[in-house]
PDB file of C-alpha atoms in Angstrom:
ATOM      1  CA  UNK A   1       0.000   0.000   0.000  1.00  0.00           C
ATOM      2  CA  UNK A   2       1.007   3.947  -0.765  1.00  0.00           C
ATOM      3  CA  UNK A   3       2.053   5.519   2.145  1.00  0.00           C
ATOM      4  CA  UNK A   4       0.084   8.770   2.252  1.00  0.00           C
ATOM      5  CA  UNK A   5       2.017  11.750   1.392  1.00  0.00           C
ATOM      6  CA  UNK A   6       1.366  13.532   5.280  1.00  0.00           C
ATOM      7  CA  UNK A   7       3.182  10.657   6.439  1.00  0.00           C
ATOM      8  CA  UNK A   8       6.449  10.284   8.063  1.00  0.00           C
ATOM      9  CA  UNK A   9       8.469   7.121   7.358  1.00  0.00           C
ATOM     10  CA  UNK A  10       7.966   4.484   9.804  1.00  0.00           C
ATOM     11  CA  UNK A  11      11.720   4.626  10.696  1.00  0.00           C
ATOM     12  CA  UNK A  12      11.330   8.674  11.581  1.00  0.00           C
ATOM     13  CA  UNK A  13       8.290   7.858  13.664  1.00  0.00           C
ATOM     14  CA  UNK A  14      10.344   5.027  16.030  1.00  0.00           C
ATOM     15  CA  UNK A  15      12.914   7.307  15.998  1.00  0.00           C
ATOM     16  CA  UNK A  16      11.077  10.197  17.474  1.00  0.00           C
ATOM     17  CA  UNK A  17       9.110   8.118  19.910  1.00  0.00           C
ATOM     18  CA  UNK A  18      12.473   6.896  21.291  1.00  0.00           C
ATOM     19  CA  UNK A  19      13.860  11.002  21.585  1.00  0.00           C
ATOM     20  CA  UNK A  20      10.434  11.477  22.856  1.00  0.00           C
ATOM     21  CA  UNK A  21      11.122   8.894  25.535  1.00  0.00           C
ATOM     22  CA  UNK A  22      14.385   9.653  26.278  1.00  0.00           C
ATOM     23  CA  UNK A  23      13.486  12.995  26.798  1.00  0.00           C
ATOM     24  CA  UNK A  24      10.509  12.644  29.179  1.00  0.00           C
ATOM     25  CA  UNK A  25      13.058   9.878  31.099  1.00  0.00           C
ATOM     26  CA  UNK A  26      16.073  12.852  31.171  1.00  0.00           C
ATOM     27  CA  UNK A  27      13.434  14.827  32.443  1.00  0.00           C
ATOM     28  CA  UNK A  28      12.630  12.840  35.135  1.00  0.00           C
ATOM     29  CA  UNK A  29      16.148  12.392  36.185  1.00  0.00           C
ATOM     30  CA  UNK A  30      16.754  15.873  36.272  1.00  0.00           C
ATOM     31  CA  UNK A  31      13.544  16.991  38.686  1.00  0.00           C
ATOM     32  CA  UNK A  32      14.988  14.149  41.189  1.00  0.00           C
ATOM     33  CA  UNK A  33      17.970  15.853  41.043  1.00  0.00           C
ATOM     34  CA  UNK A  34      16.429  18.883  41.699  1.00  0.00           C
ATOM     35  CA  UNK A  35      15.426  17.961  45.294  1.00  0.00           C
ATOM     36  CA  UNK A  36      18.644  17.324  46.371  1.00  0.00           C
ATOM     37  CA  UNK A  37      19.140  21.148  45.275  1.00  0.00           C
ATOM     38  CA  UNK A  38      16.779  22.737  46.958  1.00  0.00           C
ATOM     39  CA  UNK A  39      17.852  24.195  50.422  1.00  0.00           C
ATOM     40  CA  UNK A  40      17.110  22.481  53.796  1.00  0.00           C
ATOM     41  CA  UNK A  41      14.190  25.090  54.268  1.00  0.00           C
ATOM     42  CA  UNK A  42      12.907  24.645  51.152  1.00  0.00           C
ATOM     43  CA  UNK A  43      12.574  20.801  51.249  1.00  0.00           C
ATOM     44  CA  UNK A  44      10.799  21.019  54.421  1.00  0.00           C
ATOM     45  CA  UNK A  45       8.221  23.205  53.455  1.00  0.00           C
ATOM     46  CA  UNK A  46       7.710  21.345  50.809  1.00  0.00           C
ATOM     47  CA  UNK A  47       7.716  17.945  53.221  1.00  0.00           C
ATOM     48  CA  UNK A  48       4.745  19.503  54.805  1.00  0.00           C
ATOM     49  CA  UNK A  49       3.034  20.437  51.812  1.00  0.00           C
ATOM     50  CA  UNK A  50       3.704  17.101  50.563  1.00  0.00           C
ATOM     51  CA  UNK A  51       2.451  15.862  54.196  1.00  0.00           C
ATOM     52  CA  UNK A  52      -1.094  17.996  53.798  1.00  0.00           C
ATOM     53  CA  UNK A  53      -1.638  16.794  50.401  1.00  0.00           C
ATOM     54  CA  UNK A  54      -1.907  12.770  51.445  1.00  0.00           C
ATOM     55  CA  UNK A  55      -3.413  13.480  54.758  1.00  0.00           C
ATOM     56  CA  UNK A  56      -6.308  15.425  52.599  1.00  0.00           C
ATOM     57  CA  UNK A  57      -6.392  12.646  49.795  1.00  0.00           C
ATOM     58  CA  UNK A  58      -6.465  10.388  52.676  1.00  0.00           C
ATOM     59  CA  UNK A  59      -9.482  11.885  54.344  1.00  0.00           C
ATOM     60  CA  UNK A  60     -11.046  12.652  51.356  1.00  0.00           C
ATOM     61  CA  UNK A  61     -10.739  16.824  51.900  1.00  0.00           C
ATOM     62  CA  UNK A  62     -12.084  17.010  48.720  1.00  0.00           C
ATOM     63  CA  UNK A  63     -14.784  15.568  46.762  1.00  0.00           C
ATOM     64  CA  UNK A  64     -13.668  12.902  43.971  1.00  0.00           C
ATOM     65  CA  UNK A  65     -15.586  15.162  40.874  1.00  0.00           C
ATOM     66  CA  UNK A  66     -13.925  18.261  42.249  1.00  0.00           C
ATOM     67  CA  UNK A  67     -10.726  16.307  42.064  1.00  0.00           C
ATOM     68  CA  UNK A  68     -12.219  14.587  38.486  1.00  0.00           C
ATOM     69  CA  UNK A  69     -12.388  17.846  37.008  1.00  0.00           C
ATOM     70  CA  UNK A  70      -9.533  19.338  38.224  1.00  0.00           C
ATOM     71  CA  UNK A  71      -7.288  17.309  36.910  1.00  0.00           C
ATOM     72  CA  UNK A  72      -9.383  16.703  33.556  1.00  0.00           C
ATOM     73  CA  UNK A  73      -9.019  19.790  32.990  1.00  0.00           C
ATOM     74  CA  UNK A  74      -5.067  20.135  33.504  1.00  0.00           C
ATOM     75  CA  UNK A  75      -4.393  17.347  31.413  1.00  0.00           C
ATOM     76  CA  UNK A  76      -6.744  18.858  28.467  1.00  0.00           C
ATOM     77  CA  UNK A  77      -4.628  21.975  29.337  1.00  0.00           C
ATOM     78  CA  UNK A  78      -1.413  19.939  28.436  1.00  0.00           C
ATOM     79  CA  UNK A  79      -3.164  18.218  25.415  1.00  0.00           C
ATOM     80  CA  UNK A  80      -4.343  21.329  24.066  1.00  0.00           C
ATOM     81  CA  UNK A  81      -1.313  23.106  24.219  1.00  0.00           C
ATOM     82  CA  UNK A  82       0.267  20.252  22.337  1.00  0.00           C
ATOM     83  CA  UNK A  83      -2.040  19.922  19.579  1.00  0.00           C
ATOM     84  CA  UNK A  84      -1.902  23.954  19.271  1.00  0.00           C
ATOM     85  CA  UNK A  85       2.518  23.811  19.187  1.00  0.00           C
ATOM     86  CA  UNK A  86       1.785  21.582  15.982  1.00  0.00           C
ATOM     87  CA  UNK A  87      -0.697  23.174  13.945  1.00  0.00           C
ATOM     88  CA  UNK A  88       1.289  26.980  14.758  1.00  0.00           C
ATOM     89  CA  UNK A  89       4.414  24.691  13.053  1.00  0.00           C
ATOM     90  CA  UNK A  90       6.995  27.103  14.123  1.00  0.00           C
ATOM     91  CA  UNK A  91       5.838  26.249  17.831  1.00  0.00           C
ATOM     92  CA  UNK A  92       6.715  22.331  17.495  1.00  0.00           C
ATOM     93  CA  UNK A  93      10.237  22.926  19.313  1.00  0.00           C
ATOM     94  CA  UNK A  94       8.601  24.237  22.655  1.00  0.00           C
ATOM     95  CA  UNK A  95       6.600  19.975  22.073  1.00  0.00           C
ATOM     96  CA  UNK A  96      10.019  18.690  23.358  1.00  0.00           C
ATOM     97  CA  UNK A  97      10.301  21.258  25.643  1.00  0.00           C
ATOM     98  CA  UNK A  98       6.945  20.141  27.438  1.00  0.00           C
ATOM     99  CA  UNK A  99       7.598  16.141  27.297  1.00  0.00           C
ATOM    100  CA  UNK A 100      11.296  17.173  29.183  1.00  0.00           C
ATOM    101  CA  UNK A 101       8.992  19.576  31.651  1.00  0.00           C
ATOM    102  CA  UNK A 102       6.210  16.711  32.075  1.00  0.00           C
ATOM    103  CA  UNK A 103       9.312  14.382  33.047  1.00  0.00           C
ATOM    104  CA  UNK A 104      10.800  17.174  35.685  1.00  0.00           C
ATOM    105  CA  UNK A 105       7.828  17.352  37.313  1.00  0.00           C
ATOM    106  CA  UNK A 106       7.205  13.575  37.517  1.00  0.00           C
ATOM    107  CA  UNK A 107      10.916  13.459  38.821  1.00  0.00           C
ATOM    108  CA  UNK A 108      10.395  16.205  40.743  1.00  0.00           C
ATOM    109  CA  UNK A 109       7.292  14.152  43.044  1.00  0.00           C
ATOM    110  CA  UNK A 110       8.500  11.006  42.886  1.00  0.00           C
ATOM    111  CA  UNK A 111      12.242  12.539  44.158  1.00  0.00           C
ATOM    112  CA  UNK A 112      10.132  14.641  46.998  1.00  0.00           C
ATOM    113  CA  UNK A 113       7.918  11.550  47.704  1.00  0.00           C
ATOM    114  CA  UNK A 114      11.380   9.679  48.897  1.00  0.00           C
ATOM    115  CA  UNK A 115      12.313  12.155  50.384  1.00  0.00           C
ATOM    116  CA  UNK A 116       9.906  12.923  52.573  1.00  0.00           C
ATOM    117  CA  UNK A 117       9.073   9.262  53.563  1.00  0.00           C
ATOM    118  CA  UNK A 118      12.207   7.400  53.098  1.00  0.00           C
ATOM    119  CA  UNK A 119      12.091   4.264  51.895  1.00  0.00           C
ATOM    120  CA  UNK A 120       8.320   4.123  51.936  1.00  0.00           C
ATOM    121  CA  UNK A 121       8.640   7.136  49.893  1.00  0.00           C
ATOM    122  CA  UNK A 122       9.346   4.377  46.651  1.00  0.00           C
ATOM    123  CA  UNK A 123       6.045   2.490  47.687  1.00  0.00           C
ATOM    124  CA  UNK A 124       3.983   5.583  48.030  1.00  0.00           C
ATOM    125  CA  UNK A 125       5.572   6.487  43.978  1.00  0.00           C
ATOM    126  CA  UNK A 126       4.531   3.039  42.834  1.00  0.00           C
ATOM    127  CA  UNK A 127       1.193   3.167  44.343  1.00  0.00           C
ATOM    128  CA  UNK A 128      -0.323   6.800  43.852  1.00  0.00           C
ATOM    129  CA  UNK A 129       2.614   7.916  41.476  1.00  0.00           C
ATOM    130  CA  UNK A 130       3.162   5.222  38.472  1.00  0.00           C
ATOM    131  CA  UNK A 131      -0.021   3.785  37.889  1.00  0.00           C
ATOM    132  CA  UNK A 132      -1.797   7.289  36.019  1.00  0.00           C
ATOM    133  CA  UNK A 133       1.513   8.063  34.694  1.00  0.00           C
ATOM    134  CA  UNK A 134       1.528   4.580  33.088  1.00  0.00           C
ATOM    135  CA  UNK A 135      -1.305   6.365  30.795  1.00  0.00           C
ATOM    136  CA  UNK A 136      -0.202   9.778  31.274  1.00  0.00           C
ATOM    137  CA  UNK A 137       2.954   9.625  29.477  1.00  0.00           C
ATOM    138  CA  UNK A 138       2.593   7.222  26.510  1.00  0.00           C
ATOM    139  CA  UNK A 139      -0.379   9.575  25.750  1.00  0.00           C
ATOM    140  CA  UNK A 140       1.366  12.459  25.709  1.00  0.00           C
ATOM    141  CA  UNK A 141       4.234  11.532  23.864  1.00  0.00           C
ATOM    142  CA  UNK A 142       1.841  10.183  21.206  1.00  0.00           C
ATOM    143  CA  UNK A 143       0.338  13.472  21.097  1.00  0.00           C
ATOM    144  CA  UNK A 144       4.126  14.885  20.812  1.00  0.00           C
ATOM    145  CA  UNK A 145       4.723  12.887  17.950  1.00  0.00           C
ATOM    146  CA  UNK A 146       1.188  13.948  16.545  1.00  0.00           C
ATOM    147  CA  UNK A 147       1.968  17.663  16.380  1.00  0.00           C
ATOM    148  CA  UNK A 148       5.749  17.089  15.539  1.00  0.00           C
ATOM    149  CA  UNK A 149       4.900  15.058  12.366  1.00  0.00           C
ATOM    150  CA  UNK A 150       1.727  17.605  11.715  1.00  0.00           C
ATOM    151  CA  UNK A 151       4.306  20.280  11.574  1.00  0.00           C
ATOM    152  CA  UNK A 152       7.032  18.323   9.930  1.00  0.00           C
ATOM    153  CA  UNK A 153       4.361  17.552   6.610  1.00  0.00           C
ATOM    154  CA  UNK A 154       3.195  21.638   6.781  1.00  0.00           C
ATOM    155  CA  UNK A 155       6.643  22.524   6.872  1.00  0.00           C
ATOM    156  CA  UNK A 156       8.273  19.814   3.856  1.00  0.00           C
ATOM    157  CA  UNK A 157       5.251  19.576   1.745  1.00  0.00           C
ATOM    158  CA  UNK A 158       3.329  22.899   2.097  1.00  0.00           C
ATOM    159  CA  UNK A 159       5.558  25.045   2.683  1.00  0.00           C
ATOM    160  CA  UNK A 160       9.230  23.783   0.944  1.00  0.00           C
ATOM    161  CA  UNK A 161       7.567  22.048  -1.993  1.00  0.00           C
ATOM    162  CA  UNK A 162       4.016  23.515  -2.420  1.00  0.00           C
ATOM    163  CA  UNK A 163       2.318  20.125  -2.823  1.00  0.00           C
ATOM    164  CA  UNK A 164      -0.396  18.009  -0.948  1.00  0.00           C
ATOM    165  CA  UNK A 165      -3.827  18.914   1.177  1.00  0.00           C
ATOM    166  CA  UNK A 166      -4.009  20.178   4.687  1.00  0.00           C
ATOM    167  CA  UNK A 167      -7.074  18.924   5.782  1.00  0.00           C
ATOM    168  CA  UNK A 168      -6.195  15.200   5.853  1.00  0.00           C
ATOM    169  CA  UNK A 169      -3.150  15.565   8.377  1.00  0.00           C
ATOM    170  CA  UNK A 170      -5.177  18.110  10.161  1.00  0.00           C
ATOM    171  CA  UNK A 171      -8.071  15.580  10.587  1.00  0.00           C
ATOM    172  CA  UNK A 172      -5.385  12.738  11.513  1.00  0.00           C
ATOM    173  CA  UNK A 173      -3.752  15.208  14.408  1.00  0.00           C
ATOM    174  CA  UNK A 174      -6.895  16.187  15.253  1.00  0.00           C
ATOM    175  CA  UNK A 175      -8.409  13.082  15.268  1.00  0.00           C
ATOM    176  CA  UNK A 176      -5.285  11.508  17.574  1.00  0.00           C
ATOM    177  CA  UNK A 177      -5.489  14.539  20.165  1.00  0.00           C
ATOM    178  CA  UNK A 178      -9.214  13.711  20.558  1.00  0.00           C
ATOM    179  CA  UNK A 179      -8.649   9.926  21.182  1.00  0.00           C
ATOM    180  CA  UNK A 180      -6.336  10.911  24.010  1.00  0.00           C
ATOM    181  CA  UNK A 181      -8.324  12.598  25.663  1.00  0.00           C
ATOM    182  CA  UNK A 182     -10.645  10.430  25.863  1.00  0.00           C
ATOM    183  CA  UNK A 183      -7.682   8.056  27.497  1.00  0.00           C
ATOM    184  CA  UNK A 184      -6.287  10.918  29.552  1.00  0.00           C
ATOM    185  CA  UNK A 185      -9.846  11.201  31.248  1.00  0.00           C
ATOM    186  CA  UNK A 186      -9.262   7.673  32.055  1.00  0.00           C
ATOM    187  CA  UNK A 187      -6.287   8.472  34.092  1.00  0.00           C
ATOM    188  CA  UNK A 188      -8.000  11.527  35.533  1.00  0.00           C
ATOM    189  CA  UNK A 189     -10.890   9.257  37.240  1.00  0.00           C
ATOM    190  CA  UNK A 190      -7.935   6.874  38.467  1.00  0.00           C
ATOM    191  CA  UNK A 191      -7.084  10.098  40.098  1.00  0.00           C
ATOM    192  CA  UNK A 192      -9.994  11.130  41.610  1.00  0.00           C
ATOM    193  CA  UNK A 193     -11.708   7.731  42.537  1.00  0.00           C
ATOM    194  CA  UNK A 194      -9.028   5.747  43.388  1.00  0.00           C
ATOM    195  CA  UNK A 195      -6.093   6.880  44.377  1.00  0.00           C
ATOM    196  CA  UNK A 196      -7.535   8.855  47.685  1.00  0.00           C
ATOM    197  CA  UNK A 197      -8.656   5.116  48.280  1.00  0.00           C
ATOM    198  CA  UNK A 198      -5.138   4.037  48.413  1.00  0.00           C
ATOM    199  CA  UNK A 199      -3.757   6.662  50.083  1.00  0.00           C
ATOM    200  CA  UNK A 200      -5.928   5.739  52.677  1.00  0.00           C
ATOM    201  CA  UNK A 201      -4.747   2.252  52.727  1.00  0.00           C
ATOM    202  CA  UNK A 202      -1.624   3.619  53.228  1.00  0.00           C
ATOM    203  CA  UNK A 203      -1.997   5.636  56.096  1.00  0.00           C
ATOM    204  CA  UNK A 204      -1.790   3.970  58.967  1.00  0.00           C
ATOM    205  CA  UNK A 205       1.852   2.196  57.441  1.00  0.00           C
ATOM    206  CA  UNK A 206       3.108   5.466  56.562  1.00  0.00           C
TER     207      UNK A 206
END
């Protein structure tokens, strides 16, 4: 079969799913790192915060929909901002510039999490951490590669050779970013319904 002229050879897409990847993982290195930066004040406030945060989840401070939507809407936030970086074309560098971001931040809690709680601290990331993130991330470096090969055809075939459609890419990226969100609410109901359950679990052992 043809492959369609929007699309990028299969060895380009592995490729950037592996930078993708690596990126996100870097990422995530470098926000654990970043604990062990911050000053002795600094990490204790944020110990406390940390603290308030599973003590609420625990006791259920705030209502699972509240929670639901909340963090819907920050992952449709991050989705939309993706698919927006590919269609603008000249924004697609800042897409690699949120997956390394998304990974800080994961480093960044799961580095916290430790240590704050020690040892326990690595439980606590595979139990309330991981399993959202499991979804979270493949999603969003799908929608990574979405917008980066969205912008790569606008930018070969459009714009450098003045050939082929826009609407049937569009409709693809568009058409991917929708699907995701669809998963990413998935991971956003883990969130709200299930993860104050096993924080609770884990209260009395922590």
């Amino acid at each position: 079969m043809k492959r369609g002229a929007h699309e990028m050879p299969l060895r380009g897409k592995l490729n950037l799913y592996l930078f993708v990847g690596v990126l996100i993982a870097v990422g995530a290195v470098f926000g654990a790192l970043v604990v062990n930066a911050l000053s002795l004040e600094q990490q204790q406030t944020l110990s406390d915060e940390l603290g308030a945060y599973l003590g609420g989840t625990a006791s259920g401070a705030m209502a699972p929909i509240d929670v639901f939507r909340e963090r819907l809407f920050f992952h449709l936030k991050w989705l939309g901002l993706l698919w927006l970086l590919g269609i603008s074309v000249v924004g697609s560098p800042f897409v690699l510039a949120l997956d390394f971001l998304k990974g800080v931040l994961i480093g960044f809690a799961v580095g916290l999490t430790v240590r704050h709680l020690a040892w326990k601290g690595v439980a606590v990331s595979f139990a309330v951490v991981a399993p959202q993130n499991l979804v979270v991330v493949p999603a969003l470096a799908i929608a990574s590669v979405s917008a980066i090969r969205f912008a790569y055809y606008v930018g070969r075939e459009r714009l450098f050779l003045g050939r082929g459609r826009l609407l049937p890419p569009l409709a693809s990226h568009t058409g991917t970013s929708a699907a995701l969100f669809v998963v990413l609410g998935i991971a956003a109901m883990w969130e709200a319904f299930v993860v104050p359950h096993i924080v609770s679990g884990l209260s009395d052992w922590l």
